[in-house]
Amino acid sequence: GAVVSQHPSWVICKSGTSVKIECRSLDFQATTMFWYRQFPKQSLMLMATSNEGSKATYEQGVEKDKFLINHASLTLSTLTVTSAHPEDSSFYICSARSPPRTYSYEQYFGPGTRLTVT
Amino acid sequence: AQTVTQSQPEMSVQEAETVTLSCTYDTSESDYYLFWYKQPPSRQMILVIRQEAYKQQNATENRFSVNFQKAAKSFSLKISDSQLGDAAMYFCAYRPYTGANSKLTFGKGITLSVRP
């Protein structure tokens, strides 16, 4: 099956700094990528949807100025948490989807990134 | 808006036994996908099984099968011959059939433990 990677898998940063998380589709072109946030023992909460070359569409309640998403190519999307605070500590998961009628139009998930803000 | 409901937060099953995880959903669409995802302690989301709403036949994948009742909007997952490696959080999810940006809607999840 298709593989989605995330880097880093775990990051600790100080309050007030910014951190970037990369999401790559390794063996397919992802026209659409999704970013989720997950708290322990809870479900995935969609933060935003991005299409290659377009601005991301953010879900209601998600601060677009704090969570900057860039989908610069068909294999790479980045999430930058700006001016991070302890309440931004969470598990962030990206997901990539190939175009319709390819790879069964399936959505594949990265392994996640654990962000801790001190 | 579509909703997915998993009303049981936790379940437990004896190794080698069968367990059924429940899921109901609400939608006004006629064409859509339904999924069960597994999230083990590693937290990597793994697709367990997928069902297209237009297909009347229930999907099966080895020890995993679903009972899809479209009229009742019910989509349960049956795990046969449960193994220790099946212990995980399981999420039921819905996605509309059409739309380039069609999004997955997840249920709250159920934590499955397997007793040796």
JSON list of C-alpha atoms in Angstrom, two decimals:
[
{"chain": "A", "resi": 1, "resn": "GLY", "atom": "CA", "xyz": [0.00, 0.00, 0.00]},
{"chain": "A", "resi": 2, "resn": "ALA", "atom": "CA", "xyz": [0.90, 3.66, -0.22]},
{"chain": "A", "resi": 3, "resn": "VAL", "atom": "CA", "xyz": [3.17, 5.15, 2.43]},
{"chain": "A", "resi": 4, "resn": "VAL", "atom": "CA", "xyz": [2.94, 8.52, 4.13]},
{"chain": "A", "resi": 5, "resn": "SER", "atom": "CA", "xyz": [5.81, 9.72, 6.28]},
{"chain": "A", "resi": 6, "resn": "GLN", "atom": "CA", "xyz": [5.96, 12.44, 8.89]},
{"chain": "A", "resi": 7, "resn": "HIS", "atom": "CA", "xyz": [8.96, 14.21, 10.32]},
{"chain": "A", "resi": 8, "resn": "PRO", "atom": "CA", "xyz": [9.76, 14.62, 13.11]},
{"chain": "A", "resi": 9, "resn": "SER", "atom": "CA", "xyz": [8.00, 11.85, 15.00]},
{"chain": "A", "resi": 10, "resn": "TRP", "atom": "CA", "xyz": [8.51, 13.68, 18.27]},
{"chain": "A", "resi": 11, "resn": "VAL", "atom": "CA", "xyz": [9.48, 17.26, 19.02]},
{"chain": "A", "resi": 12, "resn": "ILE", "atom": "CA", "xyz": [9.86, 19.36, 22.14]},
{"chain": "A", "resi": 13, "resn": "CYS", "atom": "CA", "xyz": [9.92, 23.13, 21.81]},
{"chain": "A", "resi": 14, "resn": "LYS", "atom": "CA", "xyz": [9.86, 26.10, 24.13]},
{"chain": "A", "resi": 15, "resn": "SER", "atom": "CA", "xyz": [6.84, 28.29, 24.51]},
{"chain": "A", "resi": 16, "resn": "GLY", "atom": "CA", "xyz": [6.84, 31.11, 21.99]},
{"chain": "A", "resi": 17, "resn": "THR", "atom": "CA", "xyz": [8.86, 29.32, 19.35]},
{"chain": "A", "resi": 18, "resn": "SER", "atom": "CA", "xyz": [7.62, 27.84, 16.08]},
{"chain": "A", "resi": 19, "resn": "VAL", "atom": "CA", "xyz": [7.88, 24.26, 14.93]},
{"chain": "A", "resi": 20, "resn": "LYS", "atom": "CA", "xyz": [7.41, 22.75, 11.47]},
{"chain": "A", "resi": 21, "resn": "ILE", "atom": "CA", "xyz": [6.09, 19.27, 10.78]},
{"chain": "A", "resi": 22, "resn": "GLU", "atom": "CA", "xyz": [6.57, 17.69, 7.37]},
{"chain": "A", "resi": 23, "resn": "CYS", "atom": "CA", "xyz": [4.26, 15.20, 5.71]},
{"chain": "A", "resi": 24, "resn": "ARG", "atom": "CA", "xyz": [5.34, 13.34, 2.59]},
{"chain": "A", "resi": 25, "resn": "SER", "atom": "CA", "xyz": [3.60, 10.86, 0.34]},
{"chain": "A", "resi": 26, "resn": "LEU", "atom": "CA", "xyz": [6.42, 8.51, -0.62]},
{"chain": "A", "resi": 27, "resn": "ASP", "atom": "CA", "xyz": [5.10, 6.56, -3.58]},
{"chain": "A", "resi": 28, "resn": "PHE", "atom": "CA", "xyz": [2.10, 8.44, -4.89]},
{"chain": "A", "resi": 29, "resn": "GLN", "atom": "CA", "xyz": [1.04, 11.95, -5.72]},
{"chain": "A", "resi": 30, "resn": "ALA", "atom": "CA", "xyz": [-1.27, 13.42, -3.12]},
{"chain": "A", "resi": 31, "resn": "THR", "atom": "CA", "xyz": [-3.56, 16.04, -4.54]},
{"chain": "A", "resi": 32, "resn": "THR", "atom": "CA", "xyz": [-5.25, 16.47, -1.20]},
{"chain": "A", "resi": 33, "resn": "MET", "atom": "CA", "xyz": [-3.72, 16.35, 2.25]},
{"chain": "A", "resi": 34, "resn": "PHE", "atom": "CA", "xyz": [-5.39, 16.56, 5.62]},
{"chain": "A", "resi": 35, "resn": "TRP", "atom": "CA", "xyz": [-4.07, 17.56, 9.03]},
{"chain": "A", "resi": 36, "resn": "TYR", "atom": "CA", "xyz": [-5.58, 16.18, 12.20]},
{"chain": "A", "resi": 37, "resn": "ARG", "atom": "CA", "xyz": [-5.04, 16.75, 15.87]},
{"chain": "A", "resi": 38, "resn": "GLN", "atom": "CA", "xyz": [-5.62, 14.03, 18.44]},
{"chain": "A", "resi": 39, "resn": "PHE", "atom": "CA", "xyz": [-5.69, 14.14, 22.22]},
{"chain": "A", "resi": 40, "resn": "PRO", "atom": "CA", "xyz": [-5.11, 10.93, 24.24]},
{"chain": "A", "resi": 41, "resn": "LYS", "atom": "CA", "xyz": [-7.97, 8.45, 24.07]},
{"chain": "A", "resi": 42, "resn": "GLN", "atom": "CA", "xyz": [-9.92, 10.76, 21.80]},
{"chain": "A", "resi": 43, "resn": "SER", "atom": "CA", "xyz": [-10.88, 10.80, 18.16]},
{"chain": "A", "resi": 44, "resn": "LEU", "atom": "CA", "xyz": [-9.10, 12.59, 15.34]},
{"chain": "A", "resi": 45, "resn": "MET", "atom": "CA", "xyz": [-10.10, 16.20, 14.89]},
{"chain": "A", "resi": 46, "resn": "LEU", "atom": "CA", "xyz": [-9.69, 17.58, 11.38]},
{"chain": "A", "resi": 47, "resn": "MET", "atom": "CA", "xyz": [-7.80, 20.86, 11.40]},
{"chain": "A", "resi": 48, "resn": "ALA", "atom": "CA", "xyz": [-7.52, 21.66, 7.71]},
{"chain": "A", "resi": 49, "resn": "THR", "atom": "CA", "xyz": [-7.61, 20.33, 4.17]},
{"chain": "A", "resi": 50, "resn": "SER", "atom": "CA", "xyz": [-5.04, 21.38, 1.62]},
{"chain": "A", "resi": 51, "resn": "ASN", "atom": "CA", "xyz": [-4.78, 20.95, -2.12]},
{"chain": "A", "resi": 52, "resn": "GLU", "atom": "CA", "xyz": [-1.49, 21.23, -3.94]},
{"chain": "A", "resi": 53, "resn": "GLY", "atom": "CA", "xyz": [-0.84, 24.80, -4.96]},
{"chain": "A", "resi": 54, "resn": "SER", "atom": "CA", "xyz": [-3.88, 26.20, -3.17]},
{"chain": "A", "resi": 55, "resn": "LYS", "atom": "CA", "xyz": [-4.53, 27.77, 0.19]},
{"chain": "A", "resi": 56, "resn": "ALA", "atom": "CA", "xyz": [-5.62, 25.40, 2.89]},
{"chain": "A", "resi": 57, "resn": "THR", "atom": "CA", "xyz": [-9.23, 25.26, 4.03]},
{"chain": "A", "resi": 58, "resn": "TYR", "atom": "CA", "xyz": [-9.41, 25.39, 7.81]},
{"chain": "A", "resi": 59, "resn": "GLU", "atom": "CA", "xyz": [-12.11, 23.88, 9.97]},
{"chain": "A", "resi": 60, "resn": "GLN", "atom": "CA", "xyz": [-14.18, 26.14, 12.15]},
{"chain": "A", "resi": 61, "resn": "GLY", "atom": "CA", "xyz": [-12.36, 27.13, 15.30]},
{"chain": "A", "resi": 62, "resn": "VAL", "atom": "CA", "xyz": [-8.87, 26.41, 13.98]},
{"chain": "A", "resi": 63, "resn": "GLU", "atom": "CA", "xyz": [-6.63, 29.47, 13.98]},
{"chain": "A", "resi": 64, "resn": "LYS", "atom": "CA", "xyz": [-5.14, 29.75, 10.52]},
{"chain": "A", "resi": 65, "resn": "ASP", "atom": "CA", "xyz": [-2.50, 32.22, 11.68]},
{"chain": "A", "resi": 66, "resn": "LYS", "atom": "CA", "xyz": [-1.29, 29.81, 14.34]},
{"chain": "A", "resi": 67, "resn": "PHE", "atom": "CA", "xyz": [-1.38, 26.64, 12.25]},
{"chain": "A", "resi": 68, "resn": "LEU", "atom": "CA", "xyz": [0.19, 27.48, 8.90]},
{"chain": "A", "resi": 69, "resn": "ILE", "atom": "CA", "xyz": [-0.26, 24.83, 6.26]},
{"chain": "A", "resi": 70, "resn": "ASN", "atom": "CA", "xyz": [1.63, 24.73, 2.99]},
{"chain": "A", "resi": 71, "resn": "HIS", "atom": "CA", "xyz": [1.03, 22.13, 0.29]},
{"chain": "A", "resi": 72, "resn": "ALA", "atom": "CA", "xyz": [3.84, 23.13, -2.03]},
{"chain": "A", "resi": 73, "resn": "SER", "atom": "CA", "xyz": [4.08, 19.97, -4.10]},
{"chain": "A", "resi": 74, "resn": "LEU", "atom": "CA", "xyz": [2.16, 16.78, -4.83]},
{"chain": "A", "resi": 75, "resn": "THR", "atom": "CA", "xyz": [4.27, 14.91, -2.30]},
{"chain": "A", "resi": 76, "resn": "LEU", "atom": "CA", "xyz": [4.86, 17.40, 0.50]},
{"chain": "A", "resi": 77, "resn": "SER", "atom": "CA", "xyz": [2.72, 19.33, 2.94]},
{"chain": "A", "resi": 78, "resn": "THR", "atom": "CA", "xyz": [3.95, 21.16, 6.02]},
{"chain": "A", "resi": 79, "resn": "LEU", "atom": "CA", "xyz": [2.25, 22.27, 9.21]},
{"chain": "A", "resi": 80, "resn": "THR", "atom": "CA", "xyz": [3.92, 25.09, 11.12]},
{"chain": "A", "resi": 81, "resn": "VAL", "atom": "CA", "xyz": [2.76, 25.76, 14.64]},
{"chain": "A", "resi": 82, "resn": "THR", "atom": "CA", "xyz": [3.65, 29.39, 15.25]},
{"chain": "A", "resi": 83, "resn": "SER", "atom": "CA", "xyz": [4.30, 30.90, 18.67]},
{"chain": "A", "resi": 84, "resn": "ALA", "atom": "CA", "xyz": [3.57, 27.58, 20.28]},
{"chain": "A", "resi": 85, "resn": "HIS", "atom": "CA", "xyz": [2.10, 27.40, 23.76]},
{"chain": "A", "resi": 86, "resn": "PRO", "atom": "CA", "xyz": [1.66, 24.45, 26.12]},
{"chain": "A", "resi": 87, "resn": "GLU", "atom": "CA", "xyz": [-1.98, 24.08, 25.07]},
{"chain": "A", "resi": 88, "resn": "ASP", "atom": "CA", "xyz": [-0.74, 23.29, 21.53]},
{"chain": "A", "resi": 89, "resn": "SER", "atom": "CA", "xyz": [0.87, 20.14, 22.88]},
{"chain": "A", "resi": 90, "resn": "SER", "atom": "CA", "xyz": [-0.83, 17.28, 21.11]},
{"chain": "A", "resi": 91, "resn": "PHE", "atom": "CA", "xyz": [-0.45, 14.48, 18.59]},
{"chain": "A", "resi": 92, "resn": "TYR", "atom": "CA", "xyz": [-0.63, 15.72, 15.00]},
{"chain": "A", "resi": 93, "resn": "ILE", "atom": "CA", "xyz": [-1.45, 13.33, 12.16]},
{"chain": "A", "resi": 94, "resn": "CYS", "atom": "CA", "xyz": [-1.32, 14.03, 8.46]},
{"chain": "A", "resi": 95, "resn": "SER", "atom": "CA", "xyz": [-3.16, 12.10, 5.81]},
{"chain": "A", "resi": 96, "resn": "ALA", "atom": "CA", "xyz": [-2.75, 12.09, 2.05]},
{"chain": "A", "resi": 97, "resn": "ARG", "atom": "CA", "xyz": [-5.18, 11.16, -0.68]},
{"chain": "A", "resi": 98, "resn": "SER", "atom": "CA", "xyz": [-4.47, 10.39, -4.30]},
{"chain": "A", "resi": 99, "resn": "PRO", "atom": "CA", "xyz": [-6.64, 11.75, -7.11]},
{"chain": "A", "resi": 100, "resn": "PRO", "atom": "CA", "xyz": [-9.95, 10.04, -7.90]},
{"chain": "A", "resi": 101, "resn": "ARG", "atom": "CA", "xyz": [-9.67, 6.76, -9.80]},
{"chain": "A", "resi": 102, "resn": "THR", "atom": "CA", "xyz": [-6.11, 6.19, -8.59]},
{"chain": "A", "resi": 103, "resn": "TYR", "atom": "CA", "xyz": [-5.03, 4.07, -5.65]},
{"chain": "A", "resi": 104, "resn": "SER", "atom": "CA", "xyz": [-8.73, 3.46, -5.10]},
{"chain": "A", "resi": 105, "resn": "TYR", "atom": "CA", "xyz": [-9.04, 7.11, -4.10]},
{"chain": "A", "resi": 106, "resn": "GLU", "atom": "CA", "xyz": [-7.90, 6.01, -0.70]},
{"chain": "A", "resi": 107, "resn": "GLN", "atom": "CA", "xyz": [-6.70, 8.13, 2.18]},
{"chain": "A", "resi": 108, "resn": "TYR", "atom": "CA", "xyz": [-3.43, 7.12, 3.83]},
{"chain": "A", "resi": 109, "resn": "PHE", "atom": "CA", "xyz": [-2.22, 8.24, 7.23]},
{"chain": "A", "resi": 110, "resn": "GLY", "atom": "CA", "xyz": [1.20, 9.25, 8.46]},
{"chain": "A", "resi": 111, "resn": "PRO", "atom": "CA", "xyz": [2.58, 7.86, 11.73]},
{"chain": "A", "resi": 112, "resn": "GLY", "atom": "CA", "xyz": [1.94, 11.11, 13.58]},
{"chain": "A", "resi": 113, "resn": "THR", "atom": "CA", "xyz": [4.06, 13.70, 15.37]},
{"chain": "A", "resi": 114, "resn": "ARG", "atom": "CA", "xyz": [3.99, 14.20, 19.11]},
{"chain": "A", "resi": 115, "resn": "LEU", "atom": "CA", "xyz": [4.48, 17.87, 19.96]},
{"chain": "A", "resi": 116, "resn": "THR", "atom": "CA", "xyz": [5.33, 18.92, 23.49]},
{"chain": "A", "resi": 117, "resn": "VAL", "atom": "CA", "xyz": [5.57, 22.62, 24.28]},
{"chain": "A", "resi": 118, "resn": "THR", "atom": "CA", "xyz": [7.35, 23.48, 27.52]},
{"chain": "B", "resi": 1, "resn": "ALA", "atom": "CA", "xyz": [-24.11, 17.33, 8.56]},
{"chain": "B", "resi": 2, "resn": "GLN", "atom": "CA", "xyz": [-22.96, 13.79, 8.80]},
{"chain": "B", "resi": 3, "resn": "THR", "atom": "CA", "xyz": [-22.43, 12.21, 12.18]},
{"chain": "B", "resi": 4, "resn": "VAL", "atom": "CA", "xyz": [-20.90, 8.93, 13.26]},
{"chain": "B", "resi": 5, "resn": "THR", "atom": "CA", "xyz": [-21.78, 7.42, 16.61]},
{"chain": "B", "resi": 6, "resn": "GLN", "atom": "CA", "xyz": [-19.86, 4.80, 18.51]},
{"chain": "B", "resi": 7, "resn": "SER", "atom": "CA", "xyz": [-21.71, 4.50, 21.78]},
{"chain": "B", "resi": 8, "resn": "GLN", "atom": "CA", "xyz": [-19.48, 1.96, 23.52]},
{"chain": "B", "resi": 9, "resn": "PRO", "atom": "CA", "xyz": [-16.22, 3.51, 24.76]},
{"chain": "B", "resi": 10, "resn": "GLU", "atom": "CA", "xyz": [-14.63, 0.19, 25.72]},
{"chain": "B", "resi": 11, "resn": "MET", "atom": "CA", "xyz": [-15.01, -3.51, 25.04]},
{"chain": "B", "resi": 12, "resn": "SER", "atom": "CA", "xyz": [-13.13, -6.60, 26.05]},
{"chain": "B", "resi": 13, "resn": "VAL", "atom": "CA", "xyz": [-12.87, -9.99, 24.36]},
{"chain": "B", "resi": 14, "resn": "GLN", "atom": "CA", "xyz": [-11.23, -13.28, 25.21]},
{"chain": "B", "resi": 15, "resn": "GLU", "atom": "CA", "xyz": [-8.50, -14.37, 22.87]},
{"chain": "B", "resi": 16, "resn": "ALA", "atom": "CA", "xyz": [-9.84, -16.61, 20.06]},
{"chain": "B", "resi": 17, "resn": "GLU", "atom": "CA", "xyz": [-13.39, -15.40, 20.65]},
{"chain": "B", "resi": 18, "resn": "THR", "atom": "CA", "xyz": [-15.52, -13.16, 18.44]},
{"chain": "B", "resi": 19, "resn": "VAL", "atom": "CA", "xyz": [-16.41, -9.56, 19.17]},
{"chain": "B", "resi": 20, "resn": "THR", "atom": "CA", "xyz": [-18.67, -7.06, 17.43]},
{"chain": "B", "resi": 21, "resn": "LEU", "atom": "CA", "xyz": [-18.09, -3.32, 17.52]},
{"chain": "B", "resi": 22, "resn": "SER", "atom": "CA", "xyz": [-21.11, -1.12, 16.83]},
{"chain": "B", "resi": 23, "resn": "CYS", "atom": "CA", "xyz": [-21.39, 2.01, 14.75]},
{"chain": "B", "resi": 24, "resn": "THR", "atom": "CA", "xyz": [-24.30, 4.07, 13.51]},
{"chain": "B", "resi": 25, "resn": "TYR", "atom": "CA", "xyz": [-24.22, 7.08, 11.26]},
{"chain": "B", "resi": 26, "resn": "ASP", "atom": "CA", "xyz": [-26.48, 9.73, 9.92]},
{"chain": "B", "resi": 27, "resn": "THR", "atom": "CA", "xyz": [-26.43, 11.15, 6.41]},
{"chain": "B", "resi": 28, "resn": "SER", "atom": "CA", "xyz": [-28.75, 12.37, 3.72]},
{"chain": "B", "resi": 29, "resn": "GLU", "atom": "CA", "xyz": [-26.43, 11.15, 0.98]},
{"chain": "B", "resi": 30, "resn": "SER", "atom": "CA", "xyz": [-27.16, 7.97, -0.95]},
{"chain": "B", "resi": 31, "resn": "ASP", "atom": "CA", "xyz": [-23.59, 7.26, -2.06]},
{"chain": "B", "resi": 32, "resn": "TYR", "atom": "CA", "xyz": [-20.78, 7.14, 0.44]},
{"chain": "B", "resi": 33, "resn": "TYR", "atom": "CA", "xyz": [-17.96, 5.10, 1.93]},
{"chain": "B", "resi": 34, "resn": "LEU", "atom": "CA", "xyz": [-17.78, 3.62, 5.39]},
{"chain": "B", "resi": 35, "resn": "PHE", "atom": "CA", "xyz": [-14.55, 2.58, 7.06]},
{"chain": "B", "resi": 36, "resn": "TRP", "atom": "CA", "xyz": [-13.18, 0.95, 10.15]},
{"chain": "B", "resi": 37, "resn": "TYR", "atom": "CA", "xyz": [-9.73, 2.10, 11.20]},
{"chain": "B", "resi": 38, "resn": "LYS", "atom": "CA", "xyz": [-7.52, 0.55, 13.85]},
{"chain": "B", "resi": 39, "resn": "GLN", "atom": "CA", "xyz": [-5.16, 2.64, 15.95]},
{"chain": "B", "resi": 40, "resn": "PRO", "atom": "CA", "xyz": [-2.78, 0.47, 18.01]},
{"chain": "B", "resi": 41, "resn": "PRO", "atom": "CA", "xyz": [-0.58, 1.87, 20.79]},
{"chain": "B", "resi": 42, "resn": "SER", "atom": "CA", "xyz": [1.89, 3.06, 18.13]},
{"chain": "B", "resi": 43, "resn": "ARG", "atom": "CA", "xyz": [-0.92, 5.44, 17.07]},
{"chain": "B", "resi": 44, "resn": "GLN", "atom": "CA", "xyz": [-0.47, 4.63, 13.37]},
{"chain": "B", "resi": 45, "resn": "MET", "atom": "CA", "xyz": [-3.92, 4.64, 11.76]},
{"chain": "B", "resi": 46, "resn": "ILE", "atom": "CA", "xyz": [-4.51, 1.40, 9.87]},
{"chain": "B", "resi": 47, "resn": "LEU", "atom": "CA", "xyz": [-7.41, 0.79, 7.50]},
{"chain": "B", "resi": 48, "resn": "VAL", "atom": "CA", "xyz": [-9.17, -2.38, 8.55]},
{"chain": "B", "resi": 49, "resn": "ILE", "atom": "CA", "xyz": [-12.05, -2.54, 6.11]},
{"chain": "B", "resi": 50, "resn": "ARG", "atom": "CA", "xyz": [-13.99, -0.40, 3.68]},
{"chain": "B", "resi": 51, "resn": "GLN", "atom": "CA", "xyz": [-17.59, -0.59, 2.47]},
{"chain": "B", "resi": 52, "resn": "GLU", "atom": "CA", "xyz": [-19.13, 1.26, -0.44]},
{"chain": "B", "resi": 53, "resn": "ALA", "atom": "CA", "xyz": [-22.75, 2.10, 0.24]},
{"chain": "B", "resi": 54, "resn": "TYR", "atom": "CA", "xyz": [-23.95, 1.03, -3.20]},
{"chain": "B", "resi": 55, "resn": "LYS", "atom": "CA", "xyz": [-22.69, -2.50, -2.62]},
{"chain": "B", "resi": 56, "resn": "GLN", "atom": "CA", "xyz": [-25.19, -4.76, -0.90]},
{"chain": "B", "resi": 57, "resn": "GLN", "atom": "CA", "xyz": [-22.61, -7.40, -0.10]},
{"chain": "B", "resi": 58, "resn": "ASN", "atom": "CA", "xyz": [-20.89, -6.98, 3.24]},
{"chain": "B", "resi": 59, "resn": "ALA", "atom": "CA", "xyz": [-17.14, -6.42, 3.02]},
{"chain": "B", "resi": 60, "resn": "THR", "atom": "CA", "xyz": [-14.77, -8.99, 4.52]},
{"chain": "B", "resi": 61, "resn": "GLU", "atom": "CA", "xyz": [-11.02, -8.98, 5.10]},
{"chain": "B", "resi": 62, "resn": "ASN", "atom": "CA", "xyz": [-9.74, -12.22, 6.59]},
{"chain": "B", "resi": 63, "resn": "ARG", "atom": "CA", "xyz": [-10.94, -12.26, 10.23]},
{"chain": "B", "resi": 64, "resn": "PHE", "atom": "CA", "xyz": [-12.71, -8.92, 9.87]},
{"chain": "B", "resi": 65, "resn": "SER", "atom": "CA", "xyz": [-16.19, -8.53, 8.45]},
{"chain": "B", "resi": 66, "resn": "VAL", "atom": "CA", "xyz": [-18.90, -5.93, 8.58]},
{"chain": "B", "resi": 67, "resn": "ASN", "atom": "CA", "xyz": [-22.66, -5.98, 8.92]},
{"chain": "B", "resi": 68, "resn": "PHE", "atom": "CA", "xyz": [-23.81, -3.06, 6.79]},
{"chain": "B", "resi": 69, "resn": "GLN", "atom": "CA", "xyz": [-27.46, -2.16, 7.18]},
{"chain": "B", "resi": 70, "resn": "LYS", "atom": "CA", "xyz": [-28.04, 0.84, 4.92]},
{"chain": "B", "resi": 71, "resn": "ALA", "atom": "CA", "xyz": [-31.66, 1.46, 5.83]},
{"chain": "B", "resi": 72, "resn": "ALA", "atom": "CA", "xyz": [-30.85, 1.35, 9.53]},
{"chain": "B", "resi": 73, "resn": "LYS", "atom": "CA", "xyz": [-27.61, 3.32, 8.97]},
{"chain": "B", "resi": 74, "resn": "SER", "atom": "CA", "xyz": [-25.69, 0.77, 10.93]},
{"chain": "B", "resi": 75, "resn": "PHE", "atom": "CA", "xyz": [-22.15, -0.47, 10.23]},
{"chain": "B", "resi": 76, "resn": "SER", "atom": "CA", "xyz": [-20.79, -2.94, 12.76]},
{"chain": "B", "resi": 77, "resn": "LEU", "atom": "CA", "xyz": [-17.40, -4.66, 12.69]},
{"chain": "B", "resi": 78, "resn": "LYS", "atom": "CA", "xyz": [-17.02, -8.30, 13.62]},
{"chain": "B", "resi": 79, "resn": "ILE", "atom": "CA", "xyz": [-13.60, -9.60, 14.60]},
{"chain": "B", "resi": 80, "resn": "SER", "atom": "CA", "xyz": [-13.37, -13.37, 14.59]},
{"chain": "B", "resi": 81, "resn": "ASP", "atom": "CA", "xyz": [-10.72, -15.46, 16.34]},
{"chain": "B", "resi": 82, "resn": "SER", "atom": "CA", "xyz": [-9.52, -12.39, 18.26]},
{"chain": "B", "resi": 83, "resn": "GLN", "atom": "CA", "xyz": [-5.77, -12.10, 18.70]},
{"chain": "B", "resi": 84, "resn": "LEU", "atom": "CA", "xyz": [-3.69, -10.16, 21.20]},
{"chain": "B", "resi": 85, "resn": "GLY", "atom": "CA", "xyz": [-2.56, -7.90, 18.36]},
{"chain": "B", "resi": 86, "resn": "ASP", "atom": "CA", "xyz": [-6.16, -6.81, 17.80]},
{"chain": "B", "resi": 87, "resn": "ALA", "atom": "CA", "xyz": [-6.02, -4.76, 21.01]},
{"chain": "B", "resi": 88, "resn": "ALA", "atom": "CA", "xyz": [-6.33, -1.16, 19.86]},
{"chain": "B", "resi": 89, "resn": "MET", "atom": "CA", "xyz": [-8.63, 1.77, 19.48]},
{"chain": "B", "resi": 90, "resn": "TYR", "atom": "CA", "xyz": [-11.08, 1.31, 16.61]},
{"chain": "B", "resi": 91, "resn": "PHE", "atom": "CA", "xyz": [-12.70, 4.17, 14.76]},
{"chain": "B", "resi": 92, "resn": "CYS", "atom": "CA", "xyz": [-15.71, 4.01, 12.50]},
{"chain": "B", "resi": 93, "resn": "ALA", "atom": "CA", "xyz": [-15.64, 6.64, 9.76]},
{"chain": "B", "resi": 94, "resn": "TYR", "atom": "CA", "xyz": [-17.84, 7.98, 6.98]},
{"chain": "B", "resi": 95, "resn": "ARG", "atom": "CA", "xyz": [-16.93, 9.80, 3.79]},
{"chain": "B", "resi": 96, "resn": "PRO", "atom": "CA", "xyz": [-19.17, 11.12, 1.03]},
{"chain": "B", "resi": 97, "resn": "TYR", "atom": "CA", "xyz": [-18.67, 9.44, -2.32]},
{"chain": "B", "resi": 98, "resn": "THR", "atom": "CA", "xyz": [-18.12, 12.56, -4.36]},
{"chain": "B", "resi": 99, "resn": "GLY", "atom": "CA", "xyz": [-16.23, 15.78, -3.97]},
{"chain": "B", "resi": 100, "resn": "ALA", "atom": "CA", "xyz": [-12.51, 16.34, -4.31]},
{"chain": "B", "resi": 101, "resn": "ASN", "atom": "CA", "xyz": [-12.37, 17.59, -0.73]},
{"chain": "B", "resi": 102, "resn": "SER", "atom": "CA", "xyz": [-14.78, 15.09, 0.75]},
{"chain": "B", "resi": 103, "resn": "LYS", "atom": "CA", "xyz": [-13.72, 14.55, 4.32]},
{"chain": "B", "resi": 104, "resn": "LEU", "atom": "CA", "xyz": [-13.70, 11.66, 6.72]},
{"chain": "B", "resi": 105, "resn": "THR", "atom": "CA", "xyz": [-16.02, 11.98, 9.69]},
{"chain": "B", "resi": 106, "resn": "PHE", "atom": "CA", "xyz": [-14.85, 9.84, 12.59]},
{"chain": "B", "resi": 107, "resn": "GLY", "atom": "CA", "xyz": [-16.72, 8.38, 15.50]},
{"chain": "B", "resi": 108, "resn": "LYS", "atom": "CA", "xyz": [-15.35, 8.81, 19.01]},
{"chain": "B", "resi": 109, "resn": "GLY", "atom": "CA", "xyz": [-13.70, 5.42, 18.89]},
{"chain": "B", "resi": 110, "resn": "ILE", "atom": "CA", "xyz": [-13.81, 2.30, 21.01]},
{"chain": "B", "resi": 111, "resn": "THR", "atom": "CA", "xyz": [-10.95, 0.81, 22.96]},
{"chain": "B", "resi": 112, "resn": "LEU", "atom": "CA", "xyz": [-10.77, -2.94, 22.50]},
{"chain": "B", "resi": 113, "resn": "SER", "atom": "CA", "xyz": [-8.80, -5.05, 24.93]},
{"chain": "B", "resi": 114, "resn": "VAL", "atom": "CA", "xyz": [-8.03, -8.73, 24.33]},
{"chain": "B", "resi": 115, "resn": "ARG", "atom": "CA", "xyz": [-7.70, -11.03, 27.33]},
{"chain": "B", "resi": 116, "resn": "PRO", "atom": "CA", "xyz": [-5.18, -13.87, 26.99]}
]
